[in-house]
Amino acid sequence: MSYFTETTSVETVNERMSAETNPRLAEIMSSLVKHLHGFAKEVNLTQDEWDFAIGFLTKTGQMCSGERQEFILLSDVLGFSMLVDAINNRRPDGATENTVFGPFHVADAPIRQMGDTISLDGKGESCLFEGRVVDLDGNPIEGATVDVWSDNADGYYDVQQPGIQPKWNNRGRFITGADGQYSFVGIKPVSYPIPDDGPVGKMLGQLGRHPYRPAHMHYLVTAPGYEKLVTHTFVGGDEYLESDAVFGVKDTLIAPYEKVDNGSTLWRSPFDFVLVPDVK
Amino acid sequence: MSYFTETTSVETVNERMSAETNPRLAEIMSSLVKHLHGFAKEVNLTQDEWDFAIGFLTKTGQMCSGERQEFILLSDVLGFSMLVDAINNRRPDGATENTVFGPFHVADAPIRQMGDTISLDGKGESCLFEGRVVDLDGNPIEGATVDVWSDNADGYYDVQQPGIQPKWNNRGRFITGADGQYSFVGIKPVSYPIPDDGPVGKMLGQLGRHPYRPAHMHYLVTAPGYEKLVTHTFVGGDEYLESDAVFGVKDTLIAPYEKVDNGSTLWRSPFDFVLVPDVK
């Protein structure tokens, strides 16, 4: 045992854990202490900067409510949420990549018939979303649930505007048949800002970053025997593709959006989802 | 510009900062992102563990109030507060070492005469604290302010028990004369737990750590032309010296506590404070 010094700070703190500590908790805390101390040492953090950090974290916690999770926003804008998503969803080439789940999913959306519309407020540019759910060999997966959700043409999800948008606006679940096909009519999504009136928004401002997410359609695709796929497809050409405030964009998730026919007002966005077997 | 990947996550996030970002903020944020991502990668943080961390940080923020600062407690028990204190108070050999300020200082305590008592509630074992404030060459410093505070015999500071303890109980300021001497009568302090009924206390429990601080007397010693000294003296022999919940103990800060005479009930704790010139 030795008393705390600047040089031995990490060991001193970590040796304090009981030998009976849950091994995974001990692993996590040891690494956390090492990296936290490494950070303070690397930048020679001042007392005033520490004071500021305590105040920032406190305000971030106190901004959280049933409708607002400011710590998730903080994790998102630091790329931490995407990193955890990436670490936990490493997949073979050819499989559809994951991206962040986001805070706007609602369980048990209505199950709709293939081709149905999910846009109930009459706003926005209609778009036909269609494609197949397949395995790594391209074989169709029957009985897959394609759960979809997006913002409306004003940039808000239904749950952000209860009483203004119809319930289940731009949401629905579709179950594939033997051909693995899915199709539904929604709107061409629009880009929107993450909530930026709190400490995280202020931080983005100080870093010269905007709060926008590029337009995207959310998908949660599940099928018995396959890994759960949580992803978006992004609208190709969106001005925020290269600067998504939460770093959710991946090359392979940028989908084409094209007019169904010359002169048509209907957009069409084809995209196939490739699932991997669940071996857990 | 490249999209986010597990491998390039740090660079992708840090490149997003504007070139006009305040250079010190940019330095701090770059290092923070590097170490946060390094942590998640090193332990392969799971989605469930991330969920838990978000909940923990949220509860920690929501435990904070005017009277309670749970994020400071978190920083304290992770050794982070002591590390920042150490980084900002590197001193030459022979100078009295710093330790954490703690949350219980109150500015503008009464200025008392040398030898006065600071213990106003009649509880505890009386102790004479005395010594000199000197420079690195051992010369007395005249006009130094020795601001002292401690818990009472029940382990609480006066500000934790308004209406129960007398105001300014176990607090006072003493101004040195030409001899640099200080002396006052307080009590032999007692060890006490940091507040452990919140998320930080629960974490300590999971790590098999107790919440106690070894008994100590707080000192804030200031003198024109010298660096501010924030420190404690610890009661030699205290059972928690080697396991202070906030890692505040340093070898050189353990003070002797001895009876004034054989058969006396009065303790005596001599300690000299050695200040360094303020060259800032």
XYZ file of C-alpha atoms in Angstrom:
560
model
C 0.000 0.000 0.000
C 1.216 3.508 -0.767
C -0.347 6.935 -0.413
C -1.629 8.795 -3.446
C 0.908 10.530 -5.703
C 0.569 12.043 -9.146
C 2.788 9.308 -10.574
C 1.070 6.301 -9.001
C -2.489 7.656 -8.949
C -4.016 4.938 -11.151
C -2.555 2.016 -9.212
C -3.431 3.578 -5.861
C -7.081 3.993 -6.805
C -7.450 0.612 -8.487
C -5.739 -1.339 -5.698
C -8.454 -0.075 -3.402
C -11.075 -2.330 -5.023
C -11.873 -5.419 -3.032
C -10.626 -8.740 -4.398
C -14.255 -9.909 -4.289
C -15.411 -7.225 -6.744
C -17.334 -8.624 -9.697
C -14.558 -9.320 -12.239
C -16.274 -7.483 -15.101
C -16.959 -4.442 -12.905
C -13.321 -4.493 -11.763
C -12.151 -4.624 -15.392
C -14.373 -1.703 -16.387
C -13.508 0.481 -13.391
C -9.756 -0.159 -13.717
C -9.816 0.898 -17.349
C -12.030 3.896 -16.625
C -9.724 5.166 -13.865
C -6.668 4.645 -16.075
C -8.169 6.628 -18.957
C -9.695 9.378 -16.777
C -6.385 9.967 -15.014
C -4.524 9.709 -18.321
C -6.747 12.472 -19.674
C -6.160 14.824 -16.716
C -2.405 14.231 -16.872
C -2.195 14.669 -20.632
C -3.851 18.086 -20.597
C -2.661 19.196 -17.133
C -6.263 19.922 -16.232
C -6.539 23.078 -14.117
C -8.688 23.493 -11.027
C -10.909 25.979 -12.877
C -11.405 23.532 -15.740
C -12.315 20.817 -13.228
C -14.845 23.193 -11.635
C -16.319 23.855 -15.059
C -16.558 20.118 -15.807
C -18.362 19.435 -12.508
C -20.842 22.194 -13.348
C -21.324 20.894 -16.891
C -22.019 17.329 -15.757
C -24.402 18.570 -13.067
C -26.376 20.674 -15.549
C -26.439 17.763 -17.991
C -27.947 15.484 -15.333
C -30.461 18.089 -14.279
C -31.593 18.604 -17.896
C -32.699 14.958 -18.024
C -36.411 14.199 -17.671
C -38.917 11.650 -18.893
C -38.847 13.355 -22.311
C -35.202 14.406 -22.538
C -31.981 12.439 -22.055
C -29.117 14.930 -22.171
C -26.443 12.344 -21.213
C -27.411 10.233 -24.248
C -27.076 13.372 -26.381
C -23.633 13.949 -24.863
C -22.624 10.373 -25.627
C -24.010 10.783 -29.159
C -22.167 13.982 -30.072
C -18.871 12.617 -28.704
C -19.212 9.600 -31.024
C -19.378 7.383 -27.951
C -22.822 5.937 -28.751
C -21.746 5.053 -32.293
C -18.545 3.482 -30.976
C -20.449 1.267 -28.529
C -22.827 0.374 -31.375
C -19.885 -0.523 -33.622
C -18.121 -2.611 -30.976
C -21.262 -4.626 -30.330
C -22.284 -5.155 -33.940
C -19.233 -6.313 -35.877
C -20.528 -8.146 -38.940
C -19.109 -9.978 -41.928
C -18.781 -8.238 -45.293
C -22.044 -8.143 -47.152
C -24.214 -7.914 -44.045
C -26.150 -4.692 -43.521
C -24.389 -2.479 -41.007
C -25.890 -1.255 -37.755
C -26.229 2.335 -36.660
C -27.533 4.053 -33.526
C -31.041 3.250 -32.325
C -31.920 6.805 -31.350
C -34.487 7.892 -28.757
C -37.607 7.901 -30.951
C -38.499 4.234 -31.431
C -41.865 3.177 -30.006
C -42.539 -0.519 -29.459
C -45.610 -2.263 -30.861
C -46.296 -0.001 -33.848
C -49.289 -1.138 -35.927
C -48.685 -4.137 -38.166
C -49.603 -3.022 -41.689
C -50.096 -4.710 -45.060
C -47.290 -4.570 -47.630
C -47.609 -1.409 -49.700
C -49.579 0.476 -47.024
C -48.778 4.050 -46.208
C -47.323 5.022 -42.836
C -47.630 8.772 -43.357
C -50.908 9.844 -41.756
C -50.632 13.643 -41.680
C -50.648 14.281 -45.408
C -47.433 16.268 -45.254
C -44.260 15.781 -47.238
C -43.170 14.155 -50.487
C -44.428 10.587 -50.817
C -41.828 7.892 -51.212
C -42.076 4.164 -51.907
C -39.641 2.186 -49.782
C -39.086 -1.341 -51.008
C -36.621 -4.187 -51.089
C -35.922 -7.582 -49.638
C -34.787 -9.096 -46.362
C -32.230 -11.761 -47.219
C -29.493 -13.869 -45.666
C -25.784 -13.648 -46.512
C -26.341 -15.931 -49.542
C -29.142 -13.767 -50.869
C -31.922 -16.160 -49.892
C -35.170 -14.449 -48.861
C -36.057 -14.509 -45.165
C -39.702 -15.237 -44.469
C -41.363 -13.918 -41.329
C -38.960 -11.038 -40.802
C -40.437 -8.012 -39.043
C -39.484 -4.693 -40.643
C -40.242 -2.005 -38.045
C -39.878 1.501 -39.539
C -40.093 5.062 -38.236
C -39.178 8.543 -39.421
C -39.808 12.200 -38.719
C -42.555 14.040 -40.593
C -42.012 16.761 -43.191
C -41.559 19.336 -40.388
C -38.656 17.372 -38.908
C -40.475 16.007 -35.832
C -41.377 12.479 -34.759
C -44.977 11.893 -33.687
C -43.905 11.426 -30.061
C -42.399 14.919 -30.075
C -45.752 16.405 -31.104
C -48.532 14.523 -29.302
C -51.879 16.087 -30.173
C -50.393 17.753 -33.253
C -49.402 14.674 -35.267
C -51.699 11.627 -35.524
C -50.637 8.748 -33.278
C -48.323 6.309 -35.137
C -47.644 8.888 -37.854
C -44.734 7.635 -39.978
C -44.486 4.333 -38.123
C -45.424 0.765 -38.901
C -44.388 -2.874 -38.898
C -44.352 -5.118 -41.958
C -43.956 -8.903 -41.924
C -42.246 -10.499 -44.915
C -43.690 -13.416 -46.824
C -41.838 -16.252 -48.573
C -40.290 -13.840 -51.082
C -38.641 -11.730 -48.300
C -40.097 -8.595 -49.916
C -41.157 -5.495 -48.039
C -42.717 -2.296 -49.335
C -44.466 0.715 -47.819
C -45.205 4.312 -48.639
C -43.773 6.960 -46.348
C -42.276 10.363 -47.008
C -38.833 11.335 -48.140
C -37.453 12.160 -44.670
C -35.983 15.550 -43.850
C -32.928 16.533 -41.819
C -33.506 17.922 -38.314
C -31.497 19.235 -35.347
C -31.014 17.259 -32.165
C -32.276 19.220 -29.124
C -29.680 21.953 -28.713
C -31.109 24.221 -26.028
C -29.183 22.486 -23.214
C -25.548 22.099 -22.122
C -24.758 19.721 -25.012
C -26.034 22.226 -27.585
C -23.934 24.912 -25.925
C -20.891 22.640 -26.153
C -21.534 22.007 -29.860
C -21.657 25.774 -30.354
C -18.296 26.218 -28.635
C -16.825 23.523 -30.902
C -18.204 25.199 -34.032
C -20.455 22.204 -34.767
C -24.071 22.289 -35.960
C -26.733 20.062 -34.336
C -28.232 18.562 -37.526
C -28.785 14.958 -38.492
C -29.032 14.143 -42.206
C -32.436 12.866 -43.338
C -32.939 9.162 -42.645
C -35.508 6.365 -42.309
C -35.139 4.145 -39.208
C -35.313 0.358 -39.448
C -35.403 -2.363 -36.821
C -35.320 -5.682 -38.673
C -35.757 -8.905 -36.722
C -36.245 -12.512 -37.759
C -36.070 -15.761 -35.795
C -32.550 -17.200 -36.015
C -30.939 -13.946 -37.132
C -29.168 -11.122 -35.322
C -31.283 -8.050 -34.680
C -30.485 -5.261 -37.144
C -30.850 -1.649 -35.961
C -30.113 0.778 -38.746
C -31.134 3.766 -40.850
C -31.060 4.406 -44.547
C -29.855 7.908 -45.356
C -31.087 10.128 -48.154
C -28.286 10.323 -50.700
C -27.261 13.915 -51.373
C -28.384 15.280 -48.008
C -26.268 18.304 -47.081
C -25.467 16.903 -43.598
C -24.319 13.411 -44.667
C -20.689 14.263 -43.941
C -21.377 16.103 -40.701
C -24.089 14.112 -38.883
C -24.112 15.538 -35.338
C -24.160 11.992 -33.917
C -21.820 10.317 -36.467
C -24.470 7.764 -37.507
C -23.734 7.724 -41.249
C -22.015 4.782 -42.925
C -21.220 4.595 -46.619
C -23.239 1.428 -47.116
C -26.358 2.946 -45.552
C -26.772 5.774 -48.056
C -29.779 4.819 -50.173
C -30.813 6.000 -53.606
C -33.870 8.236 -53.827
C -35.231 8.521 -57.353
C -38.519 9.459 -58.966
C -40.648 6.376 -59.835
C -41.207 7.692 -63.395
C -40.335 10.773 -65.324
C -42.745 13.472 -64.237
C -43.985 11.506 -61.232
C -44.187 13.157 -57.815
C -43.582 9.808 -56.121
C -40.078 9.030 -54.922
C -38.734 5.500 -54.692
C -35.950 4.289 -52.372
C -34.888 0.655 -52.849
C -32.817 -1.045 -50.179
C -32.139 -4.699 -49.270
C -31.396 -5.789 -45.710
C -28.895 -8.610 -45.272
C -29.098 -10.358 -41.905
C -26.524 -12.616 -40.269
C -27.345 -15.816 -38.405
C -27.644 -15.442 -34.673
C -25.018 -17.787 -33.259
C -25.235 -16.580 -29.631
C -13.446 13.441 -44.493
C -14.473 9.850 -43.796
C -17.512 8.281 -42.187
C -17.329 6.891 -38.671
C -15.709 3.489 -38.167
C -14.616 1.670 -35.039
C -10.967 2.053 -36.106
C -10.997 5.747 -36.934
C -13.573 6.884 -34.384
C -11.293 9.289 -32.503
C -10.044 11.117 -35.590
C -13.536 11.319 -37.096
C -14.968 12.973 -34.001
C -12.044 15.317 -33.401
C -11.798 16.465 -37.018
C -15.346 17.745 -36.671
C -14.226 20.614 -34.407
C -14.010 23.935 -36.149
C -10.546 25.339 -36.795
C -11.683 28.440 -34.883
C -12.308 26.483 -31.669
C -10.539 27.955 -28.642
C -7.159 26.147 -28.690
C -7.295 25.072 -25.043
C -10.863 23.751 -25.449
C -9.761 21.885 -28.578
C -6.830 20.353 -26.701
C -9.039 19.228 -23.817
C -11.832 17.835 -26.017
C -9.401 15.950 -28.292
C -7.767 14.266 -25.332
C -11.132 13.525 -23.694
C -12.500 11.877 -26.847
C -9.308 9.856 -27.275
C -9.412 8.541 -23.721
C -13.188 7.941 -23.648
C -13.034 5.953 -26.891
C -9.884 4.172 -25.689
C -11.796 3.085 -22.602
C -14.789 1.704 -24.545
C -12.495 -0.143 -26.933
C -10.283 -1.570 -24.204
C -13.174 -3.134 -22.304
C -15.452 -3.809 -25.301
C -18.217 -1.958 -23.503
C -21.587 -3.647 -24.065
C -24.831 -1.875 -24.870
C -26.258 -2.888 -21.470
C -23.206 -1.451 -19.700
C -23.598 1.780 -21.662
C -27.281 1.916 -20.631
C -26.224 1.442 -17.024
C -23.621 4.213 -17.275
C -26.164 6.653 -18.725
C -28.530 5.855 -15.851
C -25.733 6.221 -13.284
C -24.641 9.638 -14.590
C -28.247 10.815 -14.730
C -28.925 9.774 -11.119
C -25.649 11.392 -10.048
C -26.696 14.700 -11.612
C -30.158 14.517 -10.135
C -28.744 13.889 -6.631
C -27.007 17.277 -6.781
C -28.592 20.171 -4.898
C -27.486 23.296 -3.053
C -26.330 21.099 -0.163
C -25.052 18.053 -2.033
C -22.596 17.702 -4.919
C -22.620 14.085 -6.014
C -20.358 14.663 -9.062
C -17.646 16.058 -6.774
C -18.033 12.948 -4.625
C -17.666 10.814 -7.764
C -14.531 12.727 -8.753
C -13.229 12.335 -5.184
C -13.687 8.574 -4.863
C -12.108 7.969 -8.291
C -8.994 9.849 -7.152
C -9.674 12.425 -9.863
C -9.986 15.385 -7.466
C -6.692 14.485 -5.776
C -5.020 14.089 -9.158
C -6.137 17.542 -10.315
C -4.980 18.922 -6.967
C -1.577 17.247 -7.396
C -1.121 18.440 -10.987
C -1.836 22.026 -9.978
C 0.257 22.096 -6.822
C 3.655 20.618 -7.640
C 6.065 21.981 -5.019
C 9.746 21.713 -4.218
C 10.974 19.323 -1.522
C 10.497 20.721 1.914
C 7.346 22.684 1.091
C 4.131 21.546 2.758
C 2.063 19.469 0.357
C -1.460 20.307 -0.758
C -4.485 18.087 -0.446
C -8.137 18.397 -1.466
C -10.114 21.419 -0.317
C -13.317 19.501 0.411
C -16.847 20.925 0.425
C -17.000 22.200 4.020
C -14.908 25.391 4.011
C -16.793 28.589 4.860
C -15.231 31.923 3.954
C -14.778 34.713 6.517
C -14.599 32.632 9.690
C -14.036 34.729 12.845
C -10.505 36.029 13.359
C -9.416 34.808 16.776
C -6.501 35.479 19.142
C -3.616 33.034 19.266
C -4.382 30.282 21.767
C -8.170 30.745 21.531
C -10.467 27.785 21.329
C -12.478 27.076 18.180
C -14.573 24.288 19.682
C -17.819 25.859 20.870
C -20.028 22.855 21.580
C -18.064 21.382 24.506
C -17.806 17.995 22.828
C -14.706 15.919 22.137
C -11.152 15.651 23.413
C -9.389 19.030 23.542
C -6.252 19.394 21.505
C -3.680 22.192 21.251
C -2.637 22.788 17.624
C 0.544 24.786 17.303
C 3.515 25.435 15.082
C 5.007 27.975 12.727
C 4.403 29.276 9.234
C 7.809 29.535 7.558
C 9.421 29.892 4.137
C 11.622 27.270 2.463
C 14.639 28.523 4.440
C 12.813 28.235 7.756
C 12.311 31.980 8.214
C 9.038 32.916 9.953
C 6.304 34.463 7.797
C 4.547 37.380 9.449
C 0.955 38.213 8.545
C 0.049 34.726 7.341
C -3.620 33.796 7.744
C -4.159 30.290 9.127
C -7.805 29.403 8.389
C -8.794 26.145 10.134
C -11.894 23.943 10.215
C -12.816 20.446 11.362
C -15.760 18.245 12.170
C -17.037 18.008 15.745
C -16.792 14.946 17.977
C -19.888 13.450 16.295
C -18.213 13.610 12.865
C -20.217 16.525 11.427
C -19.203 20.018 10.341
C -21.280 22.893 11.719
C -22.764 23.568 8.253
C -24.127 20.005 8.181
C -26.005 20.620 11.427
C -27.347 24.183 11.429
C -29.373 24.775 14.577
C -27.709 21.818 16.284
C -24.104 23.030 16.379
C -23.206 26.633 17.244
C -22.358 28.768 14.231
C -18.608 28.731 13.495
C -18.112 25.656 15.701
C -14.602 24.314 15.093
C -13.642 27.139 12.738
C -11.450 30.181 13.015
C -8.737 32.331 11.448
C -5.436 33.192 13.088
C -2.943 35.812 11.879
C 0.731 35.200 12.579
C 3.011 37.779 14.143
C 6.710 38.336 13.527
C 7.576 34.920 14.994
C 5.361 33.099 12.448
C 3.775 31.161 15.336
C 0.188 29.953 15.419
C -1.701 28.129 18.170
C -5.317 27.313 18.922
C -7.353 24.804 20.873
C -9.702 22.546 18.956
C -10.625 18.920 19.343
C -8.826 15.818 18.216
C -10.838 15.308 15.017
C -12.709 12.074 14.352
C -13.078 10.033 11.173
C -16.419 10.262 9.330
C -18.096 8.840 6.217
C -18.666 10.887 3.079
C -22.386 10.952 2.164
C -23.026 7.417 0.922
C -26.786 7.257 0.434
C -26.565 8.138 -3.301
C -25.229 6.525 -6.487
C -21.593 7.097 -5.467
C -22.120 5.325 -2.147
C -23.750 2.437 -3.992
C -20.754 2.260 -6.328
C -18.348 2.185 -3.387
C -20.368 -0.719 -1.978
C -20.081 -2.635 -5.263
C -16.318 -2.080 -5.209
C -16.028 -3.318 -1.628
C -14.862 0.113 -0.427
C -15.934 1.921 2.760
C -16.905 5.631 2.675
C -14.725 6.829 5.583
C -12.192 9.624 5.709
C -9.487 9.403 8.375
C -9.656 12.123 11.046
C -8.106 15.405 9.915
C -7.885 19.134 10.595
C -8.318 21.405 7.542
C -5.955 24.291 6.875
C -6.003 27.094 4.330
C -2.783 29.064 4.802
C -2.268 32.280 2.850
C 0.321 35.011 3.007
C 1.148 37.876 0.644
C 3.878 36.799 -1.780
C 3.376 33.070 -1.175
C 1.380 30.346 -2.915
C -1.917 29.474 -1.279
C -1.653 26.237 0.712
C -4.768 24.053 0.985
C -4.125 21.053 3.154
C -5.104 18.858 6.096
C -3.113 17.363 8.917
C -4.146 13.791 9.625
C -4.316 12.125 12.996
C -1.460 9.632 13.141
C -2.692 6.123 13.897
C -6.213 6.644 12.488
C -7.594 3.325 11.244
C -8.545 4.832 7.835
C -5.199 6.500 7.002
C -4.405 3.860 4.406
C -7.906 3.736 2.929
C -9.168 7.342 2.831
C -12.268 7.201 0.598
C -11.046 10.277 -1.311
C -7.283 9.473 -1.351
C -6.370 12.727 0.442
C -3.627 11.331 2.704
C 0.042 12.078 2.094
C 2.865 10.747 4.228
C 4.112 14.226 5.069
C 0.697 15.369 6.303
C 0.351 12.829 9.104
C 0.801 14.792 12.305
C 1.763 13.601 15.768
C -0.930 13.680 18.441
C 0.472 13.329 21.945
C -0.682 14.172 25.471
C 0.699 17.535 26.675
C 1.906 15.932 29.939
C 1.687 12.563 31.572
C -1.797 12.260 33.013
C -3.147 15.283 31.117
C -6.397 15.049 29.165
C -5.172 17.689 26.697
C -3.733 16.506 23.381
C -1.106 18.431 21.456
C -0.479 18.306 17.719
C 2.541 20.282 16.493
C 2.890 21.033 12.779
C 4.846 23.621 10.771
C 3.616 24.940 7.425
C 6.274 25.677 4.814
C 5.107 28.010 2.043
C 6.689 28.582 -1.364
C 7.054 31.989 -3.014
C 4.311 32.877 -5.468
C 6.124 33.420 -8.746
C 3.006 33.590 -10.931
